[in-house]
Amino acid sequence: MTDATPTDPAFVAGATVEVEQVSVWFGQKVALSELGCSFGPGVTGLLGPNGAGKSTLMRAVTGLIGVNTGRVRVEGHDPRRDRSVHRRIALVPEDEAVPGALTARQLVRYVADLHRVADAGAAAERALDAVDMLPAADRRLGGFSKGMRQRAKVAAALVTEPSVLVLDEPLNGADPVQRVKLVDLFRRLGAGGRTVIVSSHVLSEVELLADRVLVLIHGRLAAAGNHRAIRDAMDDRPRHVLVRSDDPRRLAAALLDVDTVAGVSFTGTGLVVTTDRARDLALALAPVARRLGVRLREVRPLDDSLESLFRELVR
Amino acid sequence: MTPKGDGAGPAPPTTPAAATAGGVRPRSPLAAIVGYTLRACLPRRRGLLVLPVVGAVLFGLLSRTVDQASATAFARVGGLALHTLVLPITCLVIGDALLGAEIRSGVFAFTWLSPVRYSTIVLGRWLAGCLLAVALLAPAAAAAAVVAGAPSSAGPAAVAAASGAAAYLALFVAIGATFKRPVVWSLALVILVERLLGAALAGVAQLSPGWLAQAVLVGLTDTASDLHRDGVPHGWSAVVRLALVAAVGLILATRRLRSLRPASAAD
């Protein structure tokens, strides 16, 4: 664990997982390119489009694949070479592959036995209970829905009480109620001192889930920090603000004369103002409306969510 | 981990020592792997596993058509069919399920992502395969000998089938850990290397589980001397050679696991 206090948002103080200039390629395809970042206690969200390298990074962190250049350390150890690391780290893989002939209880118990967990039966019960799987614990995994398989895999990961938990799209297929419960579970695990790394395509959930976000694009780190910090780091990119008023046409014409406004367009719900400096726009908007006698009904940034950040980053 | 509903956050991370201290004694990982393999990895349609038994008995019956002493006729027809067809095909099906199929599907990650040593993983998988193969093939070979009218060959036939299966499974586990299409490579080993090259070259036959299993049967029974191949050990010497082949296969599989990149279903 490093004690340095990094200034780069890609790195954290007291990191338990360190990724140093890591490149991974499969034949001609580069999956990760000189990626550097670190993870510490708490929940970190990993975002990126398909093929961005999220799963590759997670597999490298857990030692499932080796890296071509650079190095990965989990609590100071190489997860690829040092098998003892697996006592402290667990992965919930994205794919649906499970041993279909086993029941959920048998799978969790098997993982507990491999890790020599004391009183594995009781530990398996607790892990299954944590993901609400006890009622279905004695059903075969082959008959489970996607969401139930995911929960069974989460239980199998939790049974070893890992200090580093890597979750690749863990909410896939979960129903809304289970999503809320799993999000709550992961947050509690992070708050309890575990390093939780979670990837998801459901970005609104990551906003709720993660204290910190890393955005991967084409195997490179595109942004890091909380989602607002990432947005601030992108100030040179245009932002879009929805402005609803009682006279959008007059307001639009006046806004075109404001320096900070790069463009205006009409939508069914109002004006969409494009600006390079959102703060200046906010200061200028009210005086312009007052001068025109136009009543503002709503002013709302359209791209402050992770979804919109994501769209901009991959554009 | 804190049980759900206690209102508190999860317990802080425990060290491995804390996790294993006190309480119920943890189960051996080797035993866990053997149990898991028998439950999860072996072919779903287990009724098909009766086929080798049926085949062995039929080949035993076929031996009766040869106009020679029963033991010789069984070694020449039934034994040969057992060791060139029933034994390798049965072991190929079981051997692929032990490791190769799991690696291809991505399920192997559950085992690989554990602190268990690679050698323990390989040994556990192989032991489970051996348990099943021996339970199937040894009685089948003995039954074939009895059906062939050579009950004195039942014991040697069972030993030959068991030792041959152990060697075959080790090789197929190694192939499963090495190649993306282990069934193709396993068939190539059996058909091209063992049957074609092994028939012509004693040096190949000396390391071939099929030829060595036949040599076990021939050596442990009173059969025609023309069935003895020069340069190929017979009887218990062949059993020892098969054990060596199995050991080499297990070592290769263990080494291969070190550099394995377990696939995900998306790969």
PDB file of N, CA and C in Angstrom, chain A residues 205-293:
ATOM      1  N   GLU A 205     -26.358   4.552 -12.304  1.00  0.00           N
ATOM      2  CA  GLU A 205     -26.114   3.776 -11.096  1.00  0.00           C
ATOM      3  C   GLU A 205     -24.691   3.984 -10.590  1.00  0.00           C
ATOM      4  N   VAL A 206     -23.763   4.149 -11.509  1.00  0.00           N
ATOM      5  CA  VAL A 206     -22.385   4.392 -11.088  1.00  0.00           C
ATOM      6  C   VAL A 206     -22.289   5.740 -10.381  1.00  0.00           C
ATOM      7  N   GLU A 207     -23.082   6.689 -10.847  1.00  0.00           N
ATOM      8  CA  GLU A 207     -23.105   7.988 -10.161  1.00  0.00           C
ATOM      9  C   GLU A 207     -23.508   7.815  -8.707  1.00  0.00           C
ATOM     10  N   LEU A 208     -24.503   6.940  -8.495  1.00  0.00           N
ATOM     11  CA  LEU A 208     -24.952   6.694  -7.128  1.00  0.00           C
ATOM     12  C   LEU A 208     -23.950   5.844  -6.355  1.00  0.00           C
ATOM     13  N   LEU A 209     -23.255   4.980  -7.081  1.00  0.00           N
ATOM     14  CA  LEU A 209     -22.456   3.945  -6.448  1.00  0.00           C
ATOM     15  C   LEU A 209     -21.042   4.395  -6.115  1.00  0.00           C
ATOM     16  N   ALA A 210     -20.413   5.088  -7.057  1.00  0.00           N
ATOM     17  CA  ALA A 210     -18.966   5.274  -6.954  1.00  0.00           C
ATOM     18  C   ALA A 210     -18.598   6.626  -6.374  1.00  0.00           C
ATOM     19  N   ASP A 211     -17.621   6.626  -5.501  1.00  0.00           N
ATOM     20  CA  ASP A 211     -17.074   7.871  -4.974  1.00  0.00           C
ATOM     21  C   ASP A 211     -16.148   8.508  -6.017  1.00  0.00           C
ATOM     22  N   ARG A 212     -15.624   7.669  -6.856  1.00  0.00           N
ATOM     23  CA  ARG A 212     -14.581   8.101  -7.781  1.00  0.00           C
ATOM     24  C   ARG A 212     -14.801   7.358  -9.097  1.00  0.00           C
ATOM     25  N   VAL A 213     -14.494   8.031 -10.185  1.00  0.00           N
ATOM     26  CA  VAL A 213     -14.756   7.446 -11.492  1.00  0.00           C
ATOM     27  C   VAL A 213     -13.508   7.534 -12.358  1.00  0.00           C
ATOM     28  N   LEU A 214     -13.192   6.449 -13.040  1.00  0.00           N
ATOM     29  CA  LEU A 214     -12.148   6.461 -14.064  1.00  0.00           C
ATOM     30  C   LEU A 214     -12.825   6.170 -15.398  1.00  0.00           C
ATOM     31  N   VAL A 215     -12.513   6.967 -16.394  1.00  0.00           N
ATOM     32  CA  VAL A 215     -13.108   6.766 -17.712  1.00  0.00           C
ATOM     33  C   VAL A 215     -12.040   6.231 -18.656  1.00  0.00           C
ATOM     34  N   LEU A 216     -12.297   5.078 -19.225  1.00  0.00           N
ATOM     35  CA  LEU A 216     -11.371   4.449 -20.161  1.00  0.00           C
ATOM     36  C   LEU A 216     -11.931   4.561 -21.571  1.00  0.00           C
ATOM     37  N   ILE A 217     -11.084   4.927 -22.483  1.00  0.00           N
ATOM     38  CA  ILE A 217     -11.478   4.946 -23.893  1.00  0.00           C
ATOM     39  C   ILE A 217     -10.306   4.437 -24.712  1.00  0.00           C
ATOM     40  N   HIS A 218     -10.572   3.472 -25.543  1.00  0.00           N
ATOM     41  CA  HIS A 218      -9.537   2.897 -26.411  1.00  0.00           C
ATOM     42  C   HIS A 218      -8.301   2.482 -25.614  1.00  0.00           C
ATOM     43  N   GLY A 219      -8.524   1.931 -24.463  1.00  0.00           N
ATOM     44  CA  GLY A 219      -7.414   1.416 -23.664  1.00  0.00           C
ATOM     45  C   GLY A 219      -6.612   2.468 -22.932  1.00  0.00           C
ATOM     46  N   ARG A 220      -7.062   3.689 -22.991  1.00  0.00           N
ATOM     47  CA  ARG A 220      -6.358   4.783 -22.301  1.00  0.00           C
ATOM     48  C   ARG A 220      -7.279   5.425 -21.277  1.00  0.00           C
ATOM     49  N   LEU A 221      -6.658   6.054 -20.310  1.00  0.00           N
ATOM     50  CA  LEU A 221      -7.437   6.756 -19.300  1.00  0.00           C
ATOM     51  C   LEU A 221      -7.832   8.120 -19.849  1.00  0.00           C
ATOM     52  N   ALA A 222      -9.154   8.336 -19.991  1.00  0.00           N
ATOM     53  CA  ALA A 222      -9.623   9.602 -20.571  1.00  0.00           C
ATOM     54  C   ALA A 222      -9.907  10.638 -19.492  1.00  0.00           C
ATOM     55  N   ALA A 223     -10.310  10.186 -18.324  1.00  0.00           N
ATOM     56  CA  ALA A 223     -10.621  11.130 -17.253  1.00  0.00           C
ATOM     57  C   ALA A 223     -10.645  10.380 -15.933  1.00  0.00           C
ATOM     58  N   ALA A 224     -10.465  11.133 -14.847  1.00  0.00           N
ATOM     59  CA  ALA A 224     -10.493  10.519 -13.512  1.00  0.00           C
ATOM     60  C   ALA A 224     -10.968  11.544 -12.504  1.00  0.00           C
ATOM     61  N   GLY A 225     -11.614  11.074 -11.459  1.00  0.00           N
ATOM     62  CA  GLY A 225     -12.107  11.958 -10.410  1.00  0.00           C
ATOM     63  C   GLY A 225     -13.577  11.660 -10.172  1.00  0.00           C
ATOM     64  N   ASN A 226     -14.268  12.539  -9.398  1.00  0.00           N
ATOM     65  CA  ASN A 226     -15.712  12.343  -9.348  1.00  0.00           C
ATOM     66  C   ASN A 226     -16.297  12.957 -10.616  1.00  0.00           C
ATOM     67  N   HIS A 227     -17.560  12.672 -10.897  1.00  0.00           N
ATOM     68  CA  HIS A 227     -18.052  13.041 -12.227  1.00  0.00           C
ATOM     69  C   HIS A 227     -18.058  14.548 -12.454  1.00  0.00           C
ATOM     70  N   ARG A 228     -18.200  15.322 -11.391  1.00  0.00           N
ATOM     71  CA  ARG A 228     -18.141  16.782 -11.568  1.00  0.00           C
ATOM     72  C   ARG A 228     -16.712  17.235 -11.844  1.00  0.00           C
ATOM     73  N   ALA A 229     -15.768  16.595 -11.161  1.00  0.00           N
ATOM     74  CA  ALA A 229     -14.368  16.950 -11.404  1.00  0.00           C
ATOM     75  C   ALA A 229     -13.973  16.625 -12.839  1.00  0.00           C
ATOM     76  N   ILE A 230     -14.493  15.515 -13.313  1.00  0.00           N
ATOM     77  CA  ILE A 230     -14.198  15.158 -14.704  1.00  0.00           C
ATOM     78  C   ILE A 230     -14.780  16.215 -15.628  1.00  0.00           C
ATOM     79  N   ARG A 231     -15.989  16.642 -15.291  1.00  0.00           N
ATOM     80  CA  ARG A 231     -16.635  17.650 -16.132  1.00  0.00           C
ATOM     81  C   ARG A 231     -15.839  18.961 -16.111  1.00  0.00           C
ATOM     82  N   ASP A 232     -15.338  19.336 -14.932  1.00  0.00           N
ATOM     83  CA  ASP A 232     -14.537  20.558 -14.842  1.00  0.00           C
ATOM     84  C   ASP A 232     -13.264  20.447 -15.675  1.00  0.00           C
ATOM     85  N   ALA A 233     -12.717  19.246 -15.706  1.00  0.00           N
ATOM     86  CA  ALA A 233     -11.491  19.039 -16.479  1.00  0.00           C
ATOM     87  C   ALA A 233     -11.745  19.153 -17.978  1.00  0.00           C
ATOM     88  N   MET A 234     -13.017  19.161 -18.311  1.00  0.00           N
ATOM     89  CA  MET A 234     -13.360  19.221 -19.735  1.00  0.00           C
ATOM     90  C   MET A 234     -13.927  20.581 -20.113  1.00  0.00           C
ATOM     91  N   ASP A 235     -13.487  21.613 -19.403  1.00  0.00           N
ATOM     92  CA  ASP A 235     -14.079  22.940 -19.626  1.00  0.00           C
ATOM     93  C   ASP A 235     -13.850  23.471 -21.023  1.00  0.00           C
ATOM     94  N   ASP A 236     -12.841  22.934 -21.678  1.00  0.00           N
ATOM     95  CA  ASP A 236     -12.590  23.428 -23.033  1.00  0.00           C
ATOM     96  C   ASP A 236     -13.572  22.808 -24.026  1.00  0.00           C
ATOM     97  N   ARG A 237     -14.370  21.868 -23.552  1.00  0.00           N
ATOM     98  CA  ARG A 237     -15.361  21.269 -24.439  1.00  0.00           C
ATOM     99  C   ARG A 237     -16.689  21.998 -24.262  1.00  0.00           C
ATOM    100  N   PRO A 238     -17.497  22.095 -25.306  1.00  0.00           N
ATOM    101  CA  PRO A 238     -18.779  22.801 -25.168  1.00  0.00           C
ATOM    102  C   PRO A 238     -19.729  22.086 -24.219  1.00  0.00           C
ATOM    103  N   ARG A 239     -20.478  22.863 -23.471  1.00  0.00           N
ATOM    104  CA  ARG A 239     -21.497  22.309 -22.590  1.00  0.00           C
ATOM    105  C   ARG A 239     -22.851  22.790 -23.076  1.00  0.00           C
ATOM    106  N   HIS A 240     -23.844  22.031 -22.745  1.00  0.00           N
ATOM    107  CA  HIS A 240     -25.181  22.344 -23.238  1.00  0.00           C
ATOM    108  C   HIS A 240     -26.111  22.623 -22.061  1.00  0.00           C
ATOM    109  N   VAL A 241     -26.848  23.718 -22.181  1.00  0.00           N
ATOM    110  CA  VAL A 241     -27.748  24.119 -21.097  1.00  0.00           C
ATOM    111  C   VAL A 241     -29.152  24.293 -21.683  1.00  0.00           C
ATOM    112  N   LEU A 242     -30.103  23.651 -21.054  1.00  0.00           N
ATOM    113  CA  LEU A 242     -31.488  23.798 -21.489  1.00  0.00           C
ATOM    114  C   LEU A 242     -32.081  25.032 -20.799  1.00  0.00           C
ATOM    115  N   VAL A 243     -32.640  25.910 -21.605  1.00  0.00           N
ATOM    116  CA  VAL A 243     -33.263  27.123 -21.050  1.00  0.00           C
ATOM    117  C   VAL A 243     -34.722  27.153 -21.505  1.00  0.00           C
ATOM    118  N   ARG A 244     -35.637  27.082 -20.556  1.00  0.00           N
ATOM    119  CA  ARG A 244     -37.068  27.176 -20.884  1.00  0.00           C
ATOM    120  C   ARG A 244     -37.565  28.550 -20.431  1.00  0.00           C
ATOM    121  N   SER A 245     -38.302  29.205 -21.340  1.00  0.00           N
ATOM    122  CA  SER A 245     -38.798  30.564 -21.023  1.00  0.00           C
ATOM    123  C   SER A 245     -40.138  30.770 -21.704  1.00  0.00           C
ATOM    124  N   ASP A 246     -40.762  31.933 -21.444  1.00  0.00           N
ATOM    125  CA  ASP A 246     -42.060  32.186 -22.087  1.00  0.00           C
ATOM    126  C   ASP A 246     -41.903  32.786 -23.477  1.00  0.00           C
ATOM    127  N   ASP A 247     -40.671  33.146 -23.882  1.00  0.00           N
ATOM    128  CA  ASP A 247     -40.456  33.660 -25.248  1.00  0.00           C
ATOM    129  C   ASP A 247     -39.085  33.204 -25.746  1.00  0.00           C
ATOM    130  N   PRO A 248     -38.979  31.968 -26.120  1.00  0.00           N
ATOM    131  CA  PRO A 248     -37.663  31.423 -26.477  1.00  0.00           C
ATOM    132  C   PRO A 248     -37.038  32.084 -27.704  1.00  0.00           C
ATOM    133  N   ARG A 249     -37.813  32.539 -28.646  1.00  0.00           N
ATOM    134  CA  ARG A 249     -37.230  33.111 -29.867  1.00  0.00           C
ATOM    135  C   ARG A 249     -36.503  34.429 -29.569  1.00  0.00           C
ATOM    136  N   ARG A 250     -37.135  35.293 -28.807  1.00  0.00           N
ATOM    137  CA  ARG A 250     -36.473  36.568 -28.471  1.00  0.00           C
ATOM    138  C   ARG A 250     -35.222  36.315 -27.639  1.00  0.00           C
ATOM    139  N   LEU A 251     -35.378  35.397 -26.701  1.00  0.00           N
ATOM    140  CA  LEU A 251     -34.233  35.092 -25.839  1.00  0.00           C
ATOM    141  C   LEU A 251     -33.074  34.525 -26.650  1.00  0.00           C
ATOM    142  N   ALA A 252     -33.405  33.667 -27.627  1.00  0.00           N
ATOM    143  CA  ALA A 252     -32.359  33.054 -28.452  1.00  0.00           C
ATOM    144  C   ALA A 252     -31.608  34.112 -29.240  1.00  0.00           C
ATOM    145  N   ALA A 253     -32.355  35.039 -29.812  1.00  0.00           N
ATOM    146  CA  ALA A 253     -31.715  36.088 -30.607  1.00  0.00           C
ATOM    147  C   ALA A 253     -30.785  36.936 -29.742  1.00  0.00           C
ATOM    148  N   ALA A 254     -31.222  37.220 -28.524  1.00  0.00           N
ATOM    149  CA  ALA A 254     -30.382  38.027 -27.640  1.00  0.00           C
ATOM    150  C   ALA A 254     -29.159  37.259 -27.170  1.00  0.00           C
ATOM    151  N   LEU A 255     -29.324  35.983 -26.918  1.00  0.00           N
ATOM    152  CA  LEU A 255     -28.198  35.193 -26.405  1.00  0.00           C
ATOM    153  C   LEU A 255     -27.091  35.032 -27.446  1.00  0.00           C
ATOM    154  N   LEU A 256     -27.457  35.099 -28.707  1.00  0.00           N
ATOM    155  CA  LEU A 256     -26.434  34.954 -29.755  1.00  0.00           C
ATOM    156  C   LEU A 256     -25.415  36.089 -29.708  1.00  0.00           C
ATOM    157  N   ASP A 257     -25.818  37.221 -29.069  1.00  0.00           N
ATOM    158  CA  ASP A 257     -24.885  38.343 -28.951  1.00  0.00           C
ATOM    159  C   ASP A 257     -24.003  38.240 -27.718  1.00  0.00           C
ATOM    160  N   VAL A 258     -24.255  37.251 -26.877  1.00  0.00           N
ATOM    161  CA  VAL A 258     -23.447  37.082 -25.650  1.00  0.00           C
ATOM    162  C   VAL A 258     -22.166  36.320 -25.994  1.00  0.00           C
ATOM    163  N   ASP A 259     -21.043  36.831 -25.471  1.00  0.00           N
ATOM    164  CA  ASP A 259     -19.743  36.264 -25.836  1.00  0.00           C
ATOM    165  C   ASP A 259     -19.627  34.779 -25.514  1.00  0.00           C
ATOM    166  N   THR A 260     -20.157  34.392 -24.380  1.00  0.00           N
ATOM    167  CA  THR A 260     -19.937  33.014 -23.925  1.00  0.00           C
ATOM    168  C   THR A 260     -20.787  32.003 -24.676  1.00  0.00           C
ATOM    169  N   VAL A 261     -21.736  32.485 -25.459  1.00  0.00           N
ATOM    170  CA  VAL A 261     -22.642  31.562 -26.153  1.00  0.00           C
ATOM    171  C   VAL A 261     -22.062  31.196 -27.512  1.00  0.00           C
ATOM    172  N   ALA A 262     -21.886  29.899 -27.714  1.00  0.00           N
ATOM    173  CA  ALA A 262     -21.337  29.427 -28.986  1.00  0.00           C
ATOM    174  C   ALA A 262     -22.426  29.073 -29.973  1.00  0.00           C
ATOM    175  N   GLY A 263     -23.618  28.792 -29.478  1.00  0.00           N
ATOM    176  CA  GLY A 263     -24.694  28.436 -30.382  1.00  0.00           C
ATOM    177  C   GLY A 263     -25.993  28.248 -29.629  1.00  0.00           C
ATOM    178  N   VAL A 264     -27.080  28.328 -30.364  1.00  0.00           N
ATOM    179  CA  VAL A 264     -28.407  28.142 -29.765  1.00  0.00           C
ATOM    180  C   VAL A 264     -29.235  27.285 -30.709  1.00  0.00           C
ATOM    181  N   SER A 265     -29.967  26.370 -30.146  1.00  0.00           N
ATOM    182  CA  SER A 265     -30.865  25.568 -30.977  1.00  0.00           C
ATOM    183  C   SER A 265     -32.184  25.390 -30.238  1.00  0.00           C
ATOM    184  N   PHE A 266     -33.217  25.104 -31.005  1.00  0.00           N
ATOM    185  CA  PHE A 266     -34.530  24.913 -30.409  1.00  0.00           C
ATOM    186  C   PHE A 266     -34.839  23.425 -30.301  1.00  0.00           C
ATOM    187  N   THR A 267     -35.435  23.056 -29.188  1.00  0.00           N
ATOM    188  CA  THR A 267     -35.926  21.684 -29.046  1.00  0.00           C
ATOM    189  C   THR A 267     -37.390  21.772 -28.657  1.00  0.00           C
ATOM    190  N   GLY A 268     -38.020  20.642 -28.532  1.00  0.00           N
ATOM    191  CA  GLY A 268     -39.430  20.641 -28.159  1.00  0.00           C
ATOM    192  C   GLY A 268     -39.667  21.213 -26.777  1.00  0.00           C
ATOM    193  N   THR A 269     -38.644  21.185 -25.939  1.00  0.00           N
ATOM    194  CA  THR A 269     -38.843  21.630 -24.552  1.00  0.00           C
ATOM    195  C   THR A 269     -38.275  23.016 -24.286  1.00  0.00           C
ATOM    196  N   GLY A 270     -37.514  23.573 -25.210  1.00  0.00           N
ATOM    197  CA  GLY A 270     -36.964  24.909 -24.981  1.00  0.00           C
ATOM    198  C   GLY A 270     -35.726  25.159 -25.823  1.00  0.00           C
ATOM    199  N   LEU A 271     -34.905  26.062 -25.329  1.00  0.00           N
ATOM    200  CA  LEU A 271     -33.662  26.399 -26.023  1.00  0.00           C
ATOM    201  C   LEU A 271     -32.530  25.537 -25.479  1.00  0.00           C
ATOM    202  N   VAL A 272     -31.668  25.122 -26.360  1.00  0.00           N
ATOM    203  CA  VAL A 272     -30.436  24.483 -25.894  1.00  0.00           C
ATOM    204  C   VAL A 272     -29.288  25.416 -26.257  1.00  0.00           C
ATOM    205  N   VAL A 273     -28.658  25.947 -25.221  1.00  0.00           N
ATOM    206  CA  VAL A 273     -27.574  26.903 -25.413  1.00  0.00           C
ATOM    207  C   VAL A 273     -26.250  26.169 -25.278  1.00  0.00           C
ATOM    208  N   THR A 274     -25.391  26.346 -26.261  1.00  0.00           N
ATOM    209  CA  THR A 274     -24.055  25.740 -26.225  1.00  0.00           C
ATOM    210  C   THR A 274     -23.053  26.802 -25.808  1.00  0.00           C
ATOM    211  N   THR A 275     -22.244  26.458 -24.797  1.00  0.00           N
ATOM    212  CA  THR A 275     -21.290  27.438 -24.279  1.00  0.00           C
ATOM    213  C   THR A 275     -19.968  26.770 -23.925  1.00  0.00           C
ATOM    214  N   ASP A 276     -18.902  27.540 -24.012  1.00  0.00           N
ATOM    215  CA  ASP A 276     -17.597  27.041 -23.577  1.00  0.00           C
ATOM    216  C   ASP A 276     -17.364  27.367 -22.097  1.00  0.00           C
ATOM    217  N   ARG A 277     -18.142  28.338 -21.586  1.00  0.00           N
ATOM    218  CA  ARG A 277     -17.955  28.768 -20.196  1.00  0.00           C
ATOM    219  C   ARG A 277     -19.317  28.822 -19.502  1.00  0.00           C
ATOM    220  N   ALA A 278     -19.664  27.729 -18.886  1.00  0.00           N
ATOM    221  CA  ALA A 278     -21.005  27.609 -18.308  1.00  0.00           C
ATOM    222  C   ALA A 278     -21.223  28.611 -17.178  1.00  0.00           C
ATOM    223  N   ARG A 279     -20.161  28.834 -16.395  1.00  0.00           N
ATOM    224  CA  ARG A 279     -20.316  29.751 -15.265  1.00  0.00           C
ATOM    225  C   ARG A 279     -20.642  31.170 -15.763  1.00  0.00           C
ATOM    226  N   ASP A 280     -19.924  31.605 -16.812  1.00  0.00           N
ATOM    227  CA  ASP A 280     -20.183  32.946 -17.367  1.00  0.00           C
ATOM    228  C   ASP A 280     -21.582  33.038 -17.965  1.00  0.00           C
ATOM    229  N   LEU A 281     -22.009  31.944 -18.564  1.00  0.00           N
ATOM    230  CA  LEU A 281     -23.359  31.944 -19.128  1.00  0.00           C
ATOM    231  C   LEU A 281     -24.396  32.126 -18.023  1.00  0.00           C
ATOM    232  N   ALA A 282     -24.161  31.426 -16.922  1.00  0.00           N
ATOM    233  CA  ALA A 282     -25.114  31.524 -15.808  1.00  0.00           C
ATOM    234  C   ALA A 282     -25.213  32.952 -15.311  1.00  0.00           C
ATOM    235  N   LEU A 283     -24.067  33.647 -15.290  1.00  0.00           N
ATOM    236  CA  LEU A 283     -24.067  35.042 -14.828  1.00  0.00           C
ATOM    237  C   LEU A 283     -24.729  35.968 -15.837  1.00  0.00           C
ATOM    238  N   ALA A 284     -24.614  35.644 -17.110  1.00  0.00           N
ATOM    239  CA  ALA A 284     -25.129  36.551 -18.143  1.00  0.00           C
ATOM    240  C   ALA A 284     -26.607  36.334 -18.444  1.00  0.00           C
ATOM    241  N   LEU A 285     -27.075  35.132 -18.189  1.00  0.00           N
ATOM    242  CA  LEU A 285     -28.426  34.761 -18.624  1.00  0.00           C
ATOM    243  C   LEU A 285     -29.523  35.598 -17.951  1.00  0.00           C
ATOM    244  N   ALA A 286     -29.437  35.728 -16.654  1.00  0.00           N
ATOM    245  CA  ALA A 286     -30.506  36.436 -15.926  1.00  0.00           C
ATOM    246  C   ALA A 286     -30.601  37.902 -16.353  1.00  0.00           C
ATOM    247  N   PRO A 287     -29.482  38.655 -16.465  1.00  0.00           N
ATOM    248  CA  PRO A 287     -29.600  40.062 -16.916  1.00  0.00           C
ATOM    249  C   PRO A 287     -30.201  40.175 -18.311  1.00  0.00           C
ATOM    250  N   VAL A 288     -29.839  39.258 -19.205  1.00  0.00           N
ATOM    251  CA  VAL A 288     -30.395  39.319 -20.567  1.00  0.00           C
ATOM    252  C   VAL A 288     -31.908  39.119 -20.513  1.00  0.00           C
ATOM    253  N   ALA A 289     -32.340  38.138 -19.754  1.00  0.00           N
ATOM    254  CA  ALA A 289     -33.781  37.854 -19.661  1.00  0.00           C
ATOM    255  C   ALA A 289     -34.512  39.029 -19.038  1.00  0.00           C
ATOM    256  N   ARG A 290     -33.901  39.623 -18.031  1.00  0.00           N
ATOM    257  CA  ARG A 290     -34.541  40.757 -17.351  1.00  0.00           C
ATOM    258  C   ARG A 290     -34.670  41.929 -18.311  1.00  0.00           C
ATOM    259  N   ARG A 291     -33.590  42.141 -19.085  1.00  0.00           N
ATOM    260  CA  ARG A 291     -33.609  43.271 -20.039  1.00  0.00           C
ATOM    261  C   ARG A 291     -34.705  43.082 -21.095  1.00  0.00           C
ATOM    262  N   LEU A 292     -34.931  41.829 -21.521  1.00  0.00           N
ATOM    263  CA  LEU A 292     -35.939  41.548 -22.552  1.00  0.00           C
ATOM    264  C   LEU A 292     -37.348  41.423 -21.968  1.00  0.00           C
ATOM    265  N   GLY A 293     -37.408  41.294 -20.652  1.00  0.00           N
ATOM    266  CA  GLY A 293     -38.712  41.056 -20.038  1.00  0.00           C
ATOM    267  C   GLY A 293     -39.197  39.637 -20.260  1.00  0.00           C
TER     268      GLY A 293
END
